[in-house]
mmCIF file of C-alpha atoms in Angstrom:
data_model
loop_
_atom_site.group_PDB
_atom_site.id
_atom_site.type_symbol
_atom_site.label_atom_id
_atom_site.label_comp_id
_atom_site.label_asym_id
_atom_site.label_seq_id
_atom_site.Cartn_x
_atom_site.Cartn_y
_atom_site.Cartn_z
ATOM 1 C CA MET V 17 145.045 -164.140 -210.310
ATOM 2 C CA LEU V 18 141.925 -166.052 -209.349
ATOM 3 C CA SER V 19 140.486 -168.071 -212.236
ATOM 4 C CA VAL V 20 136.910 -169.364 -211.952
ATOM 5 C CA TRP V 21 134.984 -171.546 -214.368
ATOM 6 C CA PHE V 22 131.236 -171.532 -213.804
ATOM 7 C CA ILE V 23 129.572 -174.605 -215.307
ATOM 8 C CA ARG V 24 125.824 -174.989 -215.505
ATOM 9 C CA HIS V 25 124.604 -178.490 -214.774
ATOM 10 C CA ALA V 26 123.743 -180.711 -217.723
ATOM 11 C CA GLN V 27 120.157 -181.328 -218.825
ATOM 12 C CA SER V 28 117.908 -182.299 -215.938
ATOM 13 C CA GLN V 29 114.505 -183.921 -215.700
ATOM 14 C CA ALA V 30 112.941 -180.476 -215.248
ATOM 15 C CA ASN V 31 114.753 -179.071 -218.282
ATOM 16 C CA ALA V 32 113.351 -181.970 -220.313
ATOM 17 C CA GLY V 33 109.777 -181.083 -219.312
ATOM 18 C CA GLU V 34 109.232 -183.839 -216.764
ATOM 19 C CA ARG V 35 107.208 -183.397 -213.593
ATOM 20 C CA THR V 36 109.362 -182.885 -210.515
ATOM 21 C CA ALA V 37 108.874 -182.615 -206.772
ATOM 22 C CA ASP V 38 111.882 -181.616 -204.653
ATOM 23 C CA PRO V 39 114.106 -179.057 -206.478
ATOM 24 C CA ALA V 40 117.165 -180.437 -204.696
ATOM 25 C CA LEU V 41 116.621 -183.991 -205.951
ATOM 26 C CA ILE V 42 116.074 -183.429 -209.672
ATOM 27 C CA GLU V 43 118.391 -185.753 -211.626
ATOM 28 C CA LEU V 44 120.168 -185.600 -214.962
ATOM 29 C CA THR V 45 118.537 -187.183 -217.992
ATOM 30 C CA ALA V 46 120.375 -189.679 -220.200
ATOM 31 C CA LEU V 47 121.124 -186.815 -222.573
ATOM 32 C CA GLY V 48 122.365 -184.771 -219.628
ATOM 33 C CA ARG V 49 124.832 -187.487 -218.706
ATOM 34 C CA GLU V 50 126.141 -187.406 -222.271
ATOM 35 C CA GLN V 51 126.559 -183.639 -221.975
ATOM 36 C CA ALA V 52 128.450 -184.096 -218.721
ATOM 37 C CA THR V 53 130.975 -186.445 -220.353
ATOM 38 C CA HIS V 54 131.755 -183.721 -222.900
ATOM 39 C CA VAL V 55 132.112 -181.159 -220.125
ATOM 40 C CA ALA V 56 134.701 -183.399 -218.484
ATOM 41 C CA GLY V 57 136.471 -183.681 -221.835
ATOM 42 C CA LEU V 58 137.227 -179.945 -221.705
ATOM 43 C CA PHE V 59 139.754 -180.471 -218.935
ATOM 44 C CA GLY V 60 143.323 -181.043 -220.066
ATOM 45 C CA ARG V 61 144.692 -180.721 -216.556
ATOM 46 C CA ALA V 62 143.410 -180.866 -213.026
ATOM 47 C CA PRO V 63 141.903 -177.724 -211.456
ATOM 48 C CA ASP V 64 142.778 -176.781 -207.893
ATOM 49 C CA LEU V 65 139.259 -177.174 -206.517
ATOM 50 C CA LEU V 66 135.858 -178.423 -207.625
ATOM 51 C CA VAL V 67 132.883 -176.694 -206.025
ATOM 52 C CA THR V 68 129.382 -178.076 -206.446
ATOM 53 C CA SER V 69 125.903 -176.989 -205.536
ATOM 54 C CA PRO V 70 124.160 -179.309 -203.051
ATOM 55 C CA TYR V 71 121.457 -179.934 -205.670
ATOM 56 C CA LEU V 72 121.751 -183.395 -207.193
ATOM 57 C CA ARG V 73 121.883 -182.388 -210.864
ATOM 58 C CA ALA V 74 124.910 -180.151 -210.294
ATOM 59 C CA TRP V 75 126.674 -182.797 -208.198
ATOM 60 C CA GLN V 76 126.059 -185.430 -210.886
ATOM 61 C CA THR V 77 127.574 -183.128 -213.529
ATOM 62 C CA ALA V 78 130.606 -182.408 -211.348
ATOM 63 C CA GLN V 79 131.163 -186.099 -210.673
ATOM 64 C CA PHE V 80 132.328 -186.713 -214.247
ATOM 65 C CA VAL V 81 135.238 -184.311 -213.675
ATOM 66 C CA ALA V 82 135.845 -185.652 -210.168
ATOM 67 C CA ASP V 83 136.154 -189.175 -211.575
ATOM 68 C CA LYS V 84 138.677 -187.932 -214.126
ATOM 69 C CA TYR V 85 140.778 -186.217 -211.442
ATOM 70 C CA PRO V 86 140.186 -188.156 -208.215
ATOM 71 C CA GLY V 87 142.952 -186.254 -206.410
ATOM 72 C CA VAL V 88 141.223 -182.902 -206.746
ATOM 73 C CA PRO V 89 139.211 -181.858 -203.683
ATOM 74 C CA MET V 90 135.472 -181.436 -204.266
ATOM 75 C CA GLU V 91 133.459 -179.317 -201.840
ATOM 76 C CA THR V 92 129.770 -178.500 -201.560
ATOM 77 C CA TRP V 93 129.063 -174.764 -201.269
ATOM 78 C CA PRO V 94 125.709 -172.910 -201.210
ATOM 79 C CA VAL V 95 125.687 -172.158 -204.943
ATOM 80 C CA GLN V 96 122.347 -173.875 -205.546
ATOM 81 C CA GLU V 97 119.639 -172.599 -207.850
ATOM 82 C CA PHE V 98 117.408 -169.701 -206.833
ATOM 83 C CA THR V 99 114.426 -171.603 -205.412
ATOM 84 C CA TYR V 100 111.820 -168.901 -204.934
ATOM 85 C CA LEU V 101 108.451 -170.554 -205.669
ATOM 86 C CA ASN V 102 106.285 -172.140 -202.990
ATOM 87 C CA ARG V 103 107.206 -175.812 -202.929
ATOM 88 C CA GLN V 104 103.720 -177.080 -202.180
ATOM 89 C CA ARG V 105 102.246 -175.230 -205.167
ATOM 90 C CA CYS V 106 105.028 -176.574 -207.379
ATOM 91 C CA LEU V 107 104.807 -180.187 -206.255
ATOM 92 C CA ASN V 108 104.711 -182.543 -209.276
ATOM 93 C CA THR V 109 104.509 -179.708 -211.798
ATOM 94 C CA THR V 110 106.401 -179.150 -215.037
ATOM 95 C CA LEU V 111 108.555 -176.198 -215.954
ATOM 96 C CA ALA V 112 105.847 -174.932 -218.304
ATOM 97 C CA GLU V 113 103.248 -175.094 -215.538
ATOM 98 C CA ARG V 114 105.490 -173.033 -213.248
ATOM 99 C CA ILE V 115 105.920 -170.181 -215.725
ATOM 100 C CA PRO V 116 102.794 -168.242 -214.595
ATOM 101 C CA MET V 117 103.902 -168.614 -210.954
ATOM 102 C CA ALA V 118 107.363 -167.325 -211.833
ATOM 103 C CA ARG V 119 105.885 -164.364 -213.697
ATOM 104 C CA GLU V 120 103.737 -163.523 -210.666
ATOM 105 C CA TYR V 121 106.818 -163.618 -208.411
ATOM 106 C CA TRP V 122 108.900 -161.319 -210.615
ATOM 107 C CA ASP V 123 105.990 -158.940 -211.250
ATOM 108 C CA ARG V 124 105.729 -158.459 -207.468
ATOM 109 C CA ASN V 125 109.277 -157.011 -207.573
ATOM 110 C CA ASP V 126 109.792 -157.261 -203.821
ATOM 111 C CA PRO V 127 113.437 -158.174 -203.078
ATOM 112 C CA HIS V 128 112.581 -159.395 -199.573
ATOM 113 C CA TYR V 129 109.459 -161.419 -200.392
ATOM 114 C CA VAL V 130 109.530 -165.121 -199.459
ATOM 115 C CA ASP V 131 106.920 -167.353 -201.106
ATOM 116 C CA GLY V 132 106.795 -170.051 -198.415
ATOM 117 C CA ASP V 133 108.829 -172.443 -196.303
ATOM 118 C CA GLY V 134 112.017 -173.648 -197.960
ATOM 119 C CA THR V 135 112.104 -170.808 -200.484
ATOM 120 C CA GLU V 136 114.404 -167.824 -200.769
ATOM 121 C CA SER V 137 114.064 -164.105 -201.375
ATOM 122 C CA TYR V 138 115.894 -162.201 -204.079
ATOM 123 C CA ALA V 139 117.883 -160.580 -201.279
ATOM 124 C CA GLY V 140 118.903 -164.050 -200.110
ATOM 125 C CA LEU V 141 120.096 -164.984 -203.586
ATOM 126 C CA MET V 142 122.231 -161.859 -203.831
ATOM 127 C CA GLY V 143 123.617 -162.507 -200.360
ATOM 128 C CA ARG V 144 124.767 -165.953 -201.463
ATOM 129 C CA ALA V 145 126.415 -164.491 -204.574
ATOM 130 C CA GLU V 146 128.282 -161.958 -202.441
ATOM 131 C CA ASP V 147 129.349 -164.689 -200.015
ATOM 132 C CA LEU V 148 130.711 -166.776 -202.899
ATOM 133 C CA TRP V 149 133.019 -163.993 -204.082
ATOM 134 C CA THR V 150 134.092 -163.141 -200.538
ATOM 135 C CA ARG V 151 135.096 -166.749 -199.992
ATOM 136 C CA LEU V 152 136.882 -167.090 -203.333
ATOM 137 C CA LEU V 153 138.806 -163.836 -203.050
ATOM 138 C CA ALA V 154 139.826 -164.520 -199.460
ATOM 139 C CA GLY V 155 141.287 -167.977 -199.966
ATOM 140 C CA TYR V 156 141.941 -168.863 -203.590
ATOM 141 C CA ASP V 157 144.307 -166.289 -205.081
ATOM 142 C CA SER V 158 146.328 -167.826 -207.952
ATOM 143 C CA LYS V 159 143.991 -170.843 -207.974
ATOM 144 C CA TRP V 160 141.732 -172.341 -210.623
ATOM 145 C CA VAL V 161 138.330 -173.087 -209.118
ATOM 146 C CA VAL V 162 135.522 -174.796 -211.046
ATOM 147 C CA VAL V 163 132.001 -174.104 -209.793
ATOM 148 C CA PHE V 164 129.181 -176.443 -210.857
ATOM 149 C CA SER V 165 126.002 -174.473 -210.386
ATOM 150 C CA HIS V 166 122.757 -173.318 -212.003
ATOM 151 C CA ALA V 167 121.690 -170.724 -214.547
ATOM 152 C CA GLN V 168 120.134 -168.144 -212.234
ATOM 153 C CA PHE V 169 122.842 -168.403 -209.602
ATOM 154 C CA ILE V 170 125.624 -168.027 -212.177
ATOM 155 C CA ARG V 171 123.908 -164.909 -213.482
ATOM 156 C CA ALA V 172 123.595 -163.626 -209.903
ATOM 157 C CA ALA V 173 127.354 -164.118 -209.480
ATOM 158 C CA LEU V 174 127.905 -161.999 -212.598
ATOM 159 C CA TRP V 175 125.360 -159.427 -211.450
ATOM 160 C CA HIS V 176 127.425 -158.951 -208.286
ATOM 161 C CA TRP V 177 130.057 -157.258 -210.439
ATOM 162 C CA LEU V 178 127.827 -155.642 -213.041
ATOM 163 C CA CYS V 179 125.376 -153.695 -210.903
ATOM 164 C CA GLY V 180 127.893 -151.532 -209.056
ATOM 165 C CA GLY V 181 127.041 -152.680 -205.551
ATOM 166 C CA ASP V 182 123.283 -152.063 -205.761
ATOM 167 C CA TRP V 183 122.384 -155.697 -205.200
ATOM 168 C CA VAL V 184 119.216 -155.503 -203.140
ATOM 169 C CA SER V 185 116.646 -152.938 -204.222
ATOM 170 C CA GLU V 186 113.485 -152.873 -206.300
ATOM 171 C CA ALA V 187 115.397 -151.185 -209.125
ATOM 172 C CA SER V 188 118.177 -153.774 -209.062
ATOM 173 C CA MET V 189 115.695 -156.655 -208.981
ATOM 174 C CA LYS V 190 113.899 -155.235 -212.013
ATOM 175 C CA ARG V 191 117.179 -154.863 -213.906
ATOM 176 C CA PHE V 192 118.256 -158.362 -212.894
ATOM 177 C CA ARG V 193 115.031 -159.759 -214.354
ATOM 178 C CA SER V 194 115.953 -158.152 -217.688
ATOM 179 C CA PHE V 195 119.469 -159.548 -217.354
ATOM 180 C CA LEU V 196 118.066 -163.059 -216.890
ATOM 181 C CA ARG V 197 116.219 -162.722 -220.181
ATOM 182 C CA ALA V 198 119.243 -161.346 -222.040
ATOM 183 C CA CYS V 199 121.953 -163.694 -220.737
ATOM 184 C CA ALA V 200 121.229 -167.291 -221.707
ATOM 185 C CA ILE V 201 123.252 -170.048 -220.047
ATOM 186 C CA PRO V 202 122.419 -173.402 -221.695
ATOM 187 C CA ASN V 203 122.827 -176.779 -220.034
ATOM 188 C CA GLY V 204 126.491 -177.745 -219.789
ATOM 189 C CA ALA V 205 127.671 -174.228 -220.672
ATOM 190 C CA VAL V 206 131.014 -172.987 -219.363
ATOM 191 C CA LEU V 207 131.554 -169.369 -218.378
ATOM 192 C CA LYS V 208 135.153 -168.395 -217.621
ATOM 193 C CA ALA V 209 135.961 -165.534 -215.258
ATOM 194 C CA ARG V 210 139.026 -164.137 -213.553
ATOM 195 C CA TYR V 211 139.959 -161.542 -210.983
ATOM 196 C CA ASP V 212 143.354 -159.862 -210.779
ATOM 197 C CA GLY V 213 142.284 -156.583 -209.254
ATOM 198 C CA ASP V 214 139.780 -156.167 -212.065
ATOM 199 C CA PHE V 215 136.959 -158.542 -212.897
ATOM 200 C CA TRP V 216 136.607 -160.134 -216.329
ATOM 201 C CA ALA V 217 134.097 -162.668 -217.602
ATOM 202 C CA GLY V 218 133.599 -164.255 -221.002
ATOM 203 C CA VAL V 219 130.334 -165.454 -222.486
ATOM 204 C CA PRO V 220 128.768 -168.854 -221.746
ATOM 205 C CA GLY V 221 130.085 -171.369 -224.280
ATOM 206 C CA VAL V 222 128.816 -174.746 -225.475
ATOM 207 C CA LYS V 223 131.223 -175.410 -228.363
ATOM 208 C CA HIS V 224 132.397 -178.511 -226.508
ATOM 209 C CA LEU V 225 128.934 -180.038 -226.999
ATOM 210 C CA PRO V 226 127.942 -181.645 -230.314
ATOM 211 C CA ASP V 227 124.924 -179.997 -231.945
ATOM 212 C CA ARG V 228 122.689 -182.951 -231.048
ATOM 213 C CA LEU V 229 123.478 -182.438 -227.349
ATOM 214 C CA GLN V 230 122.881 -178.698 -227.141
ATOM 215 C CA THR V 231 119.803 -177.897 -225.059
ATOM 216 C CA HIS V 232 118.415 -174.934 -223.167
#
């Protein structure tokens, strides 16, 4: 049986409402680093593999577990956040300022639309989710793999199993948008999944975080 823990990165500068530039270089806040220490506290034994997004905030969250278990291999896979908004338009903006741009993107409902250099289509996101499962199922049977990633990508990984193979269509994109709204994954949340011929996933949990450290 393959066991996978998906962990959303701890609170980042963008989550805290700060202005940001490069999506790949957004760092954890001080509160986020506190969250990450509690994430590491969940582990009573070493996993078989740590996988991290190439984006800095996910790597920083993973590092707390890597420091606890220095013998565990840590690899960077393409499980980064869905970066779909034009980077020049988003330069030095806040999350709140990007909301109208995000709404415009999703209202377009074009799974192949790319908003500019360095951005990704919905089809590209779903392709990465499919590639993740192909890689895990091909090489990690009977292993416990921990994936440090981002809210939209984790939901895309779930959507891979939930939508019955219709990953890239206007109808699927519309349903996925509703799924994003319905399935909240807070900072530092852990979602446990397994595959033993059938797929099972729990709900994102943050019980390991004190109330004062729970953020969205």
